[in-house]
Coordinates of C-alpha atoms in Angstrom, one line a residue:
X48 CA 38.0 -34.2 61.6
X49 CA 35.1 -33.0 59.2
X50 CA 33.3 -36.1 57.9
X51 CA 33.4 -36.8 54.3
X52 CA 30.3 -36.4 52.1
X53 CA 28.8 -39.1 49.9
X54 CA 28.4 -37.1 47.0
X55 CA 27.8 -40.1 44.8
X56 CA 24.6 -40.6 47.1
X57 CA 22.6 -37.6 46.1
X58 CA 20.4 -36.9 43.8
X59 CA 20.9 -35.0 40.4
X60 CA 18.9 -32.0 42.3
X61 CA 20.3 -32.0 45.6
X62 CA 23.8 -32.5 43.9
X63 CA 23.3 -29.5 41.5
X64 CA 21.5 -27.2 44.0
X65 CA 23.9 -27.8 46.8
X66 CA 25.4 -24.3 47.9
X67 CA 28.7 -26.2 48.4
X68 CA 28.8 -27.2 44.6
X69 CA 30.1 -24.7 42.0
X70 CA 29.3 -24.8 38.3
X71 CA 31.8 -24.6 34.9
X72 CA 31.2 -24.4 31.2
X73 CA 32.6 -26.6 29.0
X74 CA 33.0 -28.1 25.5
X75 CA 31.1 -31.3 25.2
X76 CA 33.4 -34.1 23.6
X77 CA 33.4 -37.7 24.6
X78 CA 36.4 -38.0 26.5
X79 CA 35.3 -35.4 28.8
X80 CA 32.2 -37.0 29.8
X81 CA 33.6 -40.2 30.5
X82 CA 36.1 -38.8 32.5
X83 CA 33.3 -36.7 34.2
X84 CA 31.0 -39.9 34.2
X85 CA 33.8 -42.0 36.2
X86 CA 34.1 -39.5 39.2
X87 CA 31.2 -39.8 42.1
X88 CA 32.2 -36.4 42.6
X89 CA 31.1 -34.5 39.6
X90 CA 28.1 -34.4 37.6
X91 CA 27.4 -33.3 34.1
X92 CA 24.6 -32.0 32.3
X93 CA 22.6 -32.8 29.3
X94 CA 24.2 -31.7 26.0
X95 CA 23.4 -27.9 25.3
X96 CA 22.9 -26.5 21.8
X97 CA 26.2 -26.4 20.1
X98 CA 27.9 -29.1 22.1
X99 CA 28.3 -27.0 25.4
X100 CA 27.7 -28.7 28.8
X101 CA 27.8 -27.5 32.6
X102 CA 30.2 -29.3 34.9
X103 CA 28.9 -29.7 38.5
X104 CA 31.6 -29.8 41.1
X105 CA 31.8 -30.1 45.2
X106 CA 34.5 -27.2 46.3
X107 CA 36.3 -29.2 47.9
X108 CA 37.3 -31.4 45.1
X109 CA 37.9 -28.4 42.3
X110 CA 41.4 -28.3 42.9
X111 CA 41.5 -31.7 42.0
X112 CA 39.6 -31.7 38.9
X113 CA 41.1 -28.4 37.6
X114 CA 44.4 -30.1 38.1
X115 CA 43.5 -32.9 35.8
X116 CA 45.3 -32.6 32.2
X117 CA 42.2 -34.2 30.8
X118 CA 39.6 -31.6 31.7
X119 CA 40.3 -27.9 30.5
X120 CA 37.6 -26.1 32.3
X121 CA 40.2 -23.6 34.3
X122 CA 39.6 -20.7 32.0
X123 CA 36.0 -21.9 31.6
X124 CA 34.8 -20.4 34.9
X125 CA 31.4 -18.6 34.4
X126 CA 31.2 -15.2 34.4
X127 CA 29.0 -13.1 37.1
X128 CA 26.4 -11.0 35.6
X129 CA 24.0 -8.5 36.7
X130 CA 21.0 -6.7 35.7
X131 CA 21.2 -3.8 33.1
X132 CA 18.5 -1.4 34.5
X133 CA 16.7 -0.4 37.0
X134 CA 6.1 7.5 24.2
X135 CA 8.6 4.8 23.4
X136 CA 6.8 2.2 21.2
X137 CA 5.8 5.5 18.9
X138 CA 9.2 6.7 18.9
X139 CA 10.7 3.2 17.8
X140 CA 8.5 2.6 15.1
X141 CA 6.4 -0.5 16.8
X142 CA 3.0 1.1 17.7
X143 CA 2.7 1.9 13.7
X144 CA 3.5 -1.7 13.1
X145 CA 0.9 -3.0 15.5
X146 CA -2.0 -0.8 14.0
X147 CA -0.9 -1.0 10.2
X148 CA -3.9 -2.2 8.4
X149 CA -2.0 -4.8 6.5
X150 CA 0.7 -5.9 8.5
X151 CA -1.0 -5.9 11.7
X152 CA 1.6 -7.8 13.7
X153 CA 1.4 -8.3 17.7
X154 CA 3.3 -11.0 18.3
X155 CA 0.6 -13.7 17.6
X156 CA 2.2 -17.4 17.4
X157 CA 5.8 -16.2 18.7
X158 CA 7.5 -17.1 21.9
X159 CA 9.0 -14.3 23.9
X160 CA 11.4 -15.6 26.5
X161 CA 13.1 -13.7 29.2
X162 CA 16.1 -15.0 31.2
X163 CA 15.6 -12.5 34.5
X164 CA 14.4 -12.6 37.8
X165 CA 11.2 -14.1 37.3
X166 CA 7.7 -12.6 36.4
X167 CA 4.6 -12.0 38.4
X168 CA 2.4 -14.0 36.5
X169 CA -0.9 -12.5 38.6
X170 CA -0.4 -9.2 36.3
X171 CA -3.4 -8.6 34.0
X172 CA -1.0 -7.7 31.3
X173 CA 0.3 -11.1 30.9
X174 CA -3.1 -12.7 30.7
X175 CA -5.8 -12.8 28.0
X176 CA -9.1 -11.1 28.3
X177 CA -10.8 -14.1 29.9
X178 CA -8.2 -14.0 32.7
X179 CA -6.0 -17.1 31.2
X180 CA -2.6 -16.4 31.1
X181 CA -0.1 -16.1 28.1
X182 CA 2.6 -17.6 29.9
X183 CA 3.6 -21.2 28.5
X184 CA 6.1 -21.8 30.8
X185 CA 8.0 -20.5 34.1
X186 CA 11.3 -22.3 34.9
X187 CA 12.4 -21.2 38.2
X188 CA 15.7 -21.9 39.1
X189 CA 15.4 -21.2 43.0
X190 CA 12.9 -23.5 44.0
X191 CA 13.2 -27.1 44.6
X192 CA 10.8 -29.6 43.6
X193 CA 9.7 -30.6 40.1
X194 CA 12.7 -29.5 37.9
X195 CA 12.5 -29.7 34.0
X196 CA 13.7 -32.8 32.1
X197 CA 17.5 -32.7 32.0
X198 CA 17.9 -29.7 33.6
X199 CA 18.6 -31.4 37.2
X200 CA 17.7 -28.5 39.3
X201 CA 14.5 -25.9 40.2
X202 CA 10.8 -26.3 39.3
X203 CA 8.7 -26.0 36.2
X204 CA 5.4 -24.5 35.9
X205 CA 3.1 -24.6 33.2
X206 CA 0.4 -22.9 31.6
X207 CA -2.4 -25.3 33.2
X208 CA -0.6 -25.1 36.7
X209 CA -0.8 -21.2 36.2
X210 CA -4.4 -20.7 35.3
X211 CA -5.4 -23.5 38.2
X212 CA -3.4 -21.0 40.3
X213 CA -5.0 -18.1 38.9
X214 CA -8.3 -19.4 39.4
X215 CA -7.7 -19.7 43.2
X216 CA -7.9 -17.3 46.0
X217 CA -4.1 -17.5 47.1
X218 CA -2.1 -18.4 43.2
X219 CA 0.9 -18.6 45.6
X220 CA 0.0 -21.5 47.2
X221 CA -0.3 -23.4 44.1
X222 CA 2.3 -21.8 42.4
X223 CA 5.0 -20.4 44.7
X224 CA 7.0 -18.6 42.0
X225 CA 7.5 -14.6 42.6
X226 CA 9.8 -11.9 40.8
X227 CA 10.6 -10.3 44.3
X228 CA 13.3 -7.6 42.1
X229 CA 10.8 -6.5 39.7
X230 CA 13.4 -6.5 36.8
X231 CA 11.9 -9.4 34.8
X232 CA 8.3 -8.7 35.5
X233 CA 9.1 -4.7 33.6
X234 CA 11.0 -6.1 30.9
X235 CA 8.5 -8.8 30.1
X236 CA 5.7 -6.0 30.5
X237 CA 7.7 -3.3 28.1
X238 CA 8.2 -6.5 25.2
X239 CA 5.2 -8.6 25.7
X240 CA 2.6 -6.8 28.1
X241 CA -1.2 -6.3 27.0
X242 CA -1.9 -2.8 26.0
X243 CA 1.8 -1.8 26.7
X244 CA 4.2 -4.3 25.3
X245 CA 6.1 -4.1 21.7
X246 CA 4.5 -7.6 21.2
X247 CA 1.2 -7.9 23.4
X248 CA -0.2 -11.0 22.0
X249 CA 2.5 -13.1 22.1
X250 CA 3.2 -15.7 24.4
X251 CA 5.8 -15.7 26.9
X252 CA 8.6 -18.3 28.9
X253 CA 10.5 -17.0 31.7
X254 CA 13.1 -18.1 33.5
X255 CA 14.2 -17.1 36.9
X256 CA 17.9 -17.2 37.8
X257 CA 19.2 -18.5 40.7
X258 CA 22.0 -16.0 42.5
X259 CA 25.6 -16.8 42.0
X260 CA 27.2 -19.0 44.7
X261 CA 29.9 -18.7 47.5
X262 CA 32.4 -20.1 45.1
X263 CA 32.6 -18.1 42.4
X264 CA 31.3 -15.0 44.6
X265 CA 34.6 -15.5 46.4
X266 CA 36.8 -16.1 43.3
X267 CA 35.8 -12.7 41.9
X268 CA 35.9 -10.9 45.3
X269 CA 32.6 -10.0 45.6
X270 CA 30.9 -8.9 48.7
X271 CA 29.0 -12.0 50.2
X272 CA 25.8 -10.1 50.6
X273 CA 26.1 -8.6 46.7
X274 CA 22.7 -9.1 45.4
X275 CA 21.3 -9.9 41.8
X276 CA 24.5 -11.5 40.6
X277 CA 24.1 -14.5 38.4
X278 CA 26.4 -17.2 36.8
X279 CA 26.3 -17.2 32.9
X280 CA 26.1 -21.2 33.0
X281 CA 22.6 -20.4 34.4
X282 CA 22.2 -18.1 31.6
X283 CA 22.9 -20.6 29.0
X284 CA 20.5 -23.1 30.6
X285 CA 17.8 -20.7 30.6
X286 CA 18.2 -19.8 27.4
X287 CA 18.6 -23.4 26.2
X288 CA 15.2 -24.2 28.3
X289 CA 13.4 -21.4 26.3
X290 CA 14.8 -23.2 23.1
X291 CA 13.7 -26.5 23.8
X292 CA 10.4 -25.2 24.7
X293 CA 9.6 -23.1 22.0
X294 CA 10.7 -26.4 19.9
X295 CA 8.4 -28.7 21.7
X296 CA 5.4 -25.8 20.8
X297 CA 6.8 -25.5 17.1
X298 CA 6.6 -21.2 18.0
X299 CA 9.5 -19.2 16.9
X300 CA 10.9 -17.4 19.9
X301 CA 12.6 -13.8 20.6
X302 CA 14.8 -14.1 24.0
X303 CA 15.5 -10.9 25.9
X304 CA 18.8 -11.3 28.3
X305 CA 19.0 -7.8 30.3
X306 CA 22.2 -8.4 31.8
X307 CA 25.6 -8.1 31.7
X308 CA 29.0 -8.1 32.9
X309 CA 32.3 -7.0 32.6
X310 CA 34.8 -10.3 33.1
X311 CA 35.5 -11.3 30.0
X312 CA 38.4 -10.2 27.1
X313 CA 35.4 -8.1 25.3
X314 CA 36.3 -9.8 22.1
X315 CA 33.2 -11.9 21.8
X316 CA 34.7 -15.3 22.2
X317 CA 33.7 -16.4 25.5
X318 CA 31.8 -19.6 25.8
X319 CA 28.6 -17.5 26.2
X320 CA 29.0 -15.5 23.2
X321 CA 29.9 -19.0 21.0
X322 CA 26.8 -20.6 22.6
X323 CA 24.2 -17.5 22.1
X324 CA 25.6 -17.2 18.2
X325 CA 25.1 -21.1 17.8
X326 CA 21.8 -20.7 19.0
X327 CA 20.9 -17.5 17.5
X328 CA 22.1 -19.0 13.5
X329 CA 19.1 -21.2 13.8
X330 CA 16.1 -20.4 12.1
X331 CA 13.0 -18.9 14.3
X332 CA 15.2 -17.4 16.9
X333 CA 16.7 -13.7 17.8
X334 CA 18.9 -13.4 20.9
X335 CA 18.3 -9.5 22.2
X336 CA 20.8 -8.5 24.9
X337 CA 21.7 -5.3 26.8
X338 CA 24.9 -3.0 26.0
X339 CA 25.4 -2.2 29.3
X340 CA 25.2 0.8 31.7
X341 CA 28.8 1.2 32.3
X342 CA 29.7 4.4 30.0
X343 CA 30.5 6.5 32.7
X344 CA 30.9 4.1 35.7
X345 CA 35.2 4.5 35.8
X346 CA 35.2 0.7 35.3
X347 CA 37.5 0.7 32.0
X348 CA 41.1 1.6 31.6
X349 CA 43.1 1.5 28.3
X350 CA 46.6 2.5 27.7
X351 CA 49.3 1.5 25.7
X352 CA 53.1 0.1 25.9
X353 CA 55.5 1.0 23.1
X354 CA 58.3 -1.3 24.1
X355 CA 59.6 -3.9 26.0
X356 CA 60.6 -2.6 29.9
X357 CA 58.4 0.8 29.0
X358 CA 56.1 0.6 32.1
X359 CA 52.0 1.8 32.1
X360 CA 50.7 2.9 35.7
X361 CA 46.7 2.5 36.4
X362 CA 45.5 4.2 39.2
X363 CA 42.3 2.8 41.3
X364 CA 40.5 4.9 43.8
X365 CA 39.3 2.6 46.5
X366 CA 36.8 4.5 48.7
X367 CA 35.7 1.3 50.6
X368 CA 36.8 0.5 54.3
X369 CA 35.9 -2.3 56.4
X370 CA 33.7 -3.4 53.7
X371 CA 33.4 -7.2 52.5
X372 CA 34.8 -7.8 49.1
X373 CA 37.7 -6.4 47.3
X374 CA 39.2 -5.2 43.8
X375 CA 39.1 -7.6 41.3
X376 CA 40.7 -6.7 38.0
X377 CA 41.1 -8.4 34.5
X378 CA 43.8 -7.0 32.4
X379 CA 43.9 -8.0 28.6
X380 CA 46.8 -6.9 26.2
X381 CA 47.5 -7.7 22.6
X382 CA 47.7 -10.9 21.1
X383 CA 51.4 -11.3 20.6
X384 CA 52.6 -9.2 23.9
X385 CA 53.7 -10.6 27.0
X386 CA 53.4 -8.1 30.4
X387 CA 53.9 -8.7 34.1
X388 CA 52.7 -6.5 36.8
X389 CA 53.9 -4.9 40.2
X390 CA 50.8 -3.5 43.0
X391 CA 51.5 -0.6 45.2
X392 CA 49.4 0.0 48.0
X393 CA 48.1 3.3 49.4
X394 CA 50.4 3.4 51.9
X395 CA 53.3 2.4 49.5
X396 CA 53.9 -1.3 50.3
X397 CA 55.1 -2.7 47.0
X398 CA 54.4 -6.5 45.5
X399 CA 57.5 -6.7 43.3
X400 CA 57.1 -7.3 39.5
X401 CA 56.3 -11.2 39.4
X402 CA 57.7 -12.9 36.8
X403 CA 55.5 -14.6 34.0
X404 CA 54.5 -18.3 34.3
X405 CA 51.3 -19.2 33.2
X406 CA 48.5 -20.3 35.3
X407 CA 50.5 -20.1 38.3
X408 CA 49.1 -17.6 41.5
X409 CA 51.3 -15.2 43.4
X410 CA 49.9 -14.4 46.9
X411 CA 51.1 -11.6 49.2
X412 CA 50.0 -10.8 52.8
X413 CA 50.7 -7.0 53.2
X414 CA 52.6 -6.2 56.1
X415 CA 51.1 -2.8 57.7
X416 CA 47.8 -3.3 56.2
X417 CA 44.9 -6.0 56.3
X418 CA 45.0 -6.1 52.8
X419 CA 45.7 -9.6 50.6
X420 CA 46.6 -9.7 46.9
X421 CA 47.0 -12.3 44.2
X422 CA 48.3 -12.3 40.9
X423 CA 47.7 -14.8 38.0
X424 CA 49.1 -14.6 34.9
X425 CA 47.4 -16.7 31.6
X426 CA 49.2 -16.7 28.3
X427 CA 47.9 -17.5 25.5
X428 CA 44.2 -17.9 26.5
X429 CA 42.4 -20.3 24.8
X430 CA 39.8 -18.1 22.7
X431 CA 41.3 -15.0 22.1
X432 CA 45.2 -15.9 22.3
X433 CA 46.0 -12.6 24.5
X434 CA 47.3 -12.4 27.9
X435 CA 45.0 -12.4 31.1
X436 CA 46.4 -10.6 34.3
X437 CA 44.1 -11.6 37.5
X438 CA 44.6 -9.5 40.3
X439 CA 42.4 -9.9 43.2
X440 CA 43.2 -7.7 46.2
X441 CA 40.7 -8.8 49.2
X442 CA 40.3 -6.2 52.3
X443 CA 41.8 -3.4 50.1
X444 CA 43.0 -0.3 52.4
X445 CA 41.4 3.0 51.0
X446 CA 42.9 5.4 48.9
X447 CA 44.8 4.8 45.7
X448 CA 46.4 1.9 44.5
X449 CA 48.8 1.7 41.6
X450 CA 49.0 -1.2 39.2
X451 CA 51.9 -1.1 37.0
X452 CA 52.0 -3.0 33.8
X453 CA 55.8 -3.9 32.5
X454 CA 56.2 -4.7 29.1
X455 CA 58.3 -8.3 28.7
X456 CA 57.5 -8.7 25.1
X457 CA 55.8 -6.1 23.0
X458 CA 54.5 -6.1 19.5
X459 CA 51.2 -4.5 19.5
X460 CA 51.4 -2.8 22.7
X461 CA 47.4 -2.0 23.7
X462 CA 46.4 -2.5 27.3
X463 CA 43.0 -2.7 28.8
X464 CA 41.8 -3.5 32.2
X465 CA 38.2 -4.2 33.7
X466 CA 36.5 -3.9 37.4
X467 CA 33.4 -5.5 37.9
X468 CA 30.6 -3.8 36.6
X469 CA 28.5 -1.2 38.3
X470 CA 27.1 -2.6 41.5
X471 CA 29.4 -5.5 42.8
X472 CA 31.9 -3.5 44.0
X473 CA 30.9 0.0 44.9
X474 CA 33.7 2.7 45.5
X475 CA 36.2 0.8 43.4
X476 CA 37.2 2.6 39.9
X477 CA 39.8 4.1 38.0
X478 CA 41.2 7.3 38.3
X479 CA 41.6 8.1 34.7
X480 CA 38.6 5.8 33.2
X481 CA 38.1 5.5 29.7
X482 CA 34.3 5.1 28.3
X483 CA 34.8 3.5 25.2
X484 CA 35.2 -0.4 25.2
X485 CA 32.3 -0.6 28.1
X486 CA 29.9 -2.6 26.2
X487 CA 29.3 -5.4 28.4
X488 CA 29.4 -9.5 28.0
X489 CA 27.5 -10.9 26.2
X490 CA 26.6 -7.7 24.3
X491 CA 30.4 -7.9 22.6
X492 CA 29.3 -11.0 21.0
X493 CA 28.8 -11.0 17.2
X494 CA 25.9 -13.7 17.1
X495 CA 23.4 -11.4 18.8
X496 CA 21.5 -8.1 18.6
X497 CA 23.0 -5.7 20.9
X498 CA 20.8 -2.3 21.9
X499 CA 22.1 0.7 23.7
X500 CA 19.3 3.1 24.6
X501 CA 18.5 6.5 24.4
X502 CA 15.8 9.1 25.7
X503 CA 12.6 9.0 23.6
X504 CA 11.8 12.2 25.2
X505 CA 15.1 14.0 24.8
X506 CA 16.1 12.4 21.7
X507 CA 19.7 12.1 23.6
X508 CA 21.8 9.1 24.3
X509 CA 20.9 7.9 28.0
X510 CA 23.8 9.0 29.6
X511 CA 25.2 5.7 31.3
X512 CA 24.7 3.7 27.8
X513 CA 27.9 1.9 27.1
X514 CA 29.9 2.7 24.2
X515 CA 31.8 0.5 21.8
X516 CA 33.6 -0.8 19.6
X517 CA 34.6 -4.3 21.3
X518 CA 38.3 -5.6 21.8
X519 CA 38.0 -7.6 18.2
X520 CA 37.3 -4.9 17.0
X521 CA 33.6 -4.7 16.1
X522 CA 30.8 -2.3 16.1
X523 CA 28.9 -2.5 19.4
X524 CA 26.1 -1.4 20.2
X525 CA 24.0 -2.4 16.5
X526 CA 21.4 0.4 17.4
X527 CA 19.7 2.6 20.4
X528 CA 16.0 2.0 21.4
X529 CA 14.4 4.0 23.9
X530 CA 15.8 3.4 27.7
X531 CA 15.4 6.1 29.7
X532 CA 12.2 6.4 32.1
X533 CA 10.1 3.9 30.3
X534 CA 6.9 3.3 31.9
X535 CA 6.0 -0.6 32.5
X536 CA 4.5 -2.5 34.8
X537 CA 6.3 -4.1 38.5
X538 CA 4.7 -6.4 40.4
X539 CA 3.6 -3.7 42.7
X540 CA 2.2 -2.0 39.6
X541 CA 3.0 0.9 36.7
X542 CA 6.3 2.4 37.1
X543 CA 9.1 3.3 35.5
X544 CA 12.7 2.3 34.9
X545 CA 15.8 3.3 32.5
X546 CA 18.5 1.0 31.4
X547 CA 19.8 -0.6 28.3
X548 CA 17.9 -3.9 29.6
X549 CA 14.8 -1.9 28.8
X550 CA 16.0 -0.9 25.7
X551 CA 17.0 -4.5 24.8
X552 CA 13.2 -5.9 26.0
X553 CA 11.7 -3.3 23.5
X554 CA 13.9 -4.5 20.7
X555 CA 13.2 -8.4 21.5
X556 CA 9.3 -7.3 21.5
X557 CA 10.3 -6.2 18.0
X558 CA 11.9 -9.2 16.9
X559 CA 8.8 -11.0 18.2
X560 CA 6.8 -9.0 15.2
X561 CA 9.6 -9.5 12.7
X562 CA 9.4 -13.1 13.3
X563 CA 5.7 -13.2 13.4
X564 CA 6.0 -11.9 9.9
X565 CA 8.5 -14.0 8.7
X566 CA 7.8 -17.6 10.0
X567 CA 4.2 -17.5 11.5
X568 CA 3.1 -15.4 8.3
X569 CA 5.5 -17.2 6.1
X570 CA 7.0 -14.2 4.5
X571 CA 10.5 -14.9 5.4
X572 CA 10.9 -18.3 6.4
X573 CA 14.7 -18.0 7.0
X574 CA 14.9 -15.6 9.6
X575 CA 17.2 -15.6 12.7
X576 CA 18.9 -13.5 14.9
X577 CA 21.5 -12.2 12.2
X578 CA 18.9 -11.7 9.2
X579 CA 16.8 -9.7 11.9
X580 CA 20.1 -7.7 12.8
X581 CA 20.4 -7.1 9.4
X582 CA 16.7 -5.8 8.8
X583 CA 17.1 -3.6 11.9
X584 CA 19.9 -2.0 10.8
X585 CA 18.8 -1.0 7.3
X586 CA 15.8 0.6 8.9
X587 CA 17.1 2.5 11.6
X588 CA 16.6 6.1 12.1
X589 CA 20.1 8.7 12.0
X590 CA 20.0 12.2 12.6
X591 CA 21.8 14.5 10.1
X592 CA 25.1 16.0 10.5
X593 CA 26.1 12.7 12.3
X594 CA 28.4 9.9 11.0
X595 CA 27.0 6.6 11.4
X596 CA 27.9 3.6 12.4
X597 CA 29.4 5.0 15.7
X598 CA 30.3 3.9 19.4
X599 CA 27.7 5.4 20.7
X600 CA 24.6 5.0 18.6
X601 CA 25.7 2.1 16.4
X602 CA 23.7 2.6 13.2
X603 CA 21.3 4.9 14.7
X604 CA 17.7 4.6 16.5
X605 CA 15.2 1.3 16.3
X606 CA 12.6 2.2 13.8
X607 CA 10.4 -0.9 12.8
X608 CA 8.1 0.8 10.5
X609 CA 11.2 1.9 8.6
X610 CA 12.6 -1.5 8.3
X611 CA 9.2 -2.6 6.8
X612 CA 9.5 0.3 4.4
X613 CA 13.0 -0.4 3.2
X614 CA 11.8 -3.8 2.4
X615 CA 10.0 -2.9 -0.5

C-alpha cells in the first residue's frame, strides 16, 4: 500500500515544483480562494493582473477537486504551447527609425520581455560597451532555489547577480541559468540585440519556462518524450512577472510570446486570451505574439452539417506505429448546435455513436487492436457557448481513422477540428485539411498584436505562416513581418531562423521604439497594445492589386517608418 504524502508539510516552492502536482487556471473570487485555502492538498497563487490565479493540485486529488461543485476549473486546464520558430530591419522600416536624425529611437528606457526558453546572458549582444549586462532580471522557472516574491518556484537573478557572474572566469557557477534550446536567445537578439536588434538600447527581462509536466501531457495524449512543450499557466506567470518588474522599474514594456497552441476554440476567449487582453490594455505595455506556423501542417479540418441526422466524416491519417502518445482531437460546433460522434479504426472496428451527455467521458478498449479511445462532450462551454468534443486515441493503429460527426440539433452547422500543433504528434494529420483558421492560441486573441511572417528577400509570404480568420470571426494575423531566414544570435553564435516567432520578435522591437517615443519621450503617454496596433496597421506596406485586409497578410507588411509618416 502506498504511503500517503503529507502535502500540507511541503513548502510552497517544493509543492509547486513537485512533478506530481498539476496546475489549473481560474478566475479568482473570495469563495474559491476560501475553499482552496481550506484544503491541505491544494495551493493557490497570488492574484495575477485582472483577478486570475493558478491552482496547484496533487494528481491524486484532481478528480476530487474537479468534482466539487464550488470549484469550476475543469474547463480551465491549461493549453500546451510550443515554440513557433526554429536585411530584415530595413524591410520593416525599423532601421530607418533608428537612424532618423530627429527620432533616433533605439529602445532607451524601455523593457523588452521574453517568455520563452531563456537567454544566454554571456552574449555580448546583451551587454553595454563596457561589458555590463543590459538584462534587468532573469526568472528561470526550471531551477529550484530563490524564487521571485509571490511566485513560489524557480530562481530569480537580477542585473547585479548577472554582472557579478560576468566578472568571473566561470559565470555559470554563479548564475547557472542557460538557454539550452537557443530559441529565446535568438528572439532576444532579433528584438533587442546590440547592433542587430530592432531596439538595441532597450533593457531586457527574460523568463525561462519550465516544460509541461506529466498530468497535462498525459491528458492530451502527448508523447512523454516530447520536448519544448509549455503550459499556458506558466506563460501567464511569466508575463505577470515581467509586468510587475517593469512597474517596479517605472518603465514601459514590450513583451514577446513566440509560442502557440491549437488547443482552443480559436475564438480568442480563453483565460489566457482574457488575461493578455487585460494586461495589454494597460498604458505602457505592448503584447506581441506569433501567428503560428500551421498553414500547411494538416492540423485543421472544417466542414458543415446542413440538417439534423446528416453525417460529416473527417479522416485522420496516422503514420505512427509503436510510438508513444496518440491522437488528440478537439471538435467545435456552432453556438446553437449539438452533435455526437462515432470513431472507426483503420481495421474497421467502430466505437458507435455516443449520445451526448455533458462532461461525461466514455472509454473504449479496441478488441483486435492495442488502441484505447475516449470521447468527452462539453456543452455549452463557459466562454464561447459552443459545444466541444474531445477525442483521445492512445496507441492508435497506423492507417486512416474516421471520425463521423452527426447532427443532433443543427441551426448553424459549422464544424471545426484541430489536432495538436506541429512537433507534438508527428505523423498524424487530416486527409483533407483546411489552411484557413490556423492562427494559433494566443494569436487569435483580440487584445494582442499578432504577427505573421514573410520573406524579406523574396517578398512572399513565409509558406508555413498561419492563415486567419478566427472563429469569432475576427481578422488574424494583424500584419506580417520578416520571418524567413532572419539573422540573429544563438548561444553557439550567429545563425538564422525562420518562423512567425521571429516575426513577432521584430514586431516586439518595433513596439519598444513606439513605447520610447510615446511613453519615455512623452509624445503619446496613453500608448498601450491596442493603440500601438492601430498605429502599426495604419502604416503597413501594401502591394497594388491585392485586397486588404486578408487572411494571409492581415493589413500588409510592418513598416515602422511609414507608421511615423502617417502620424504627421
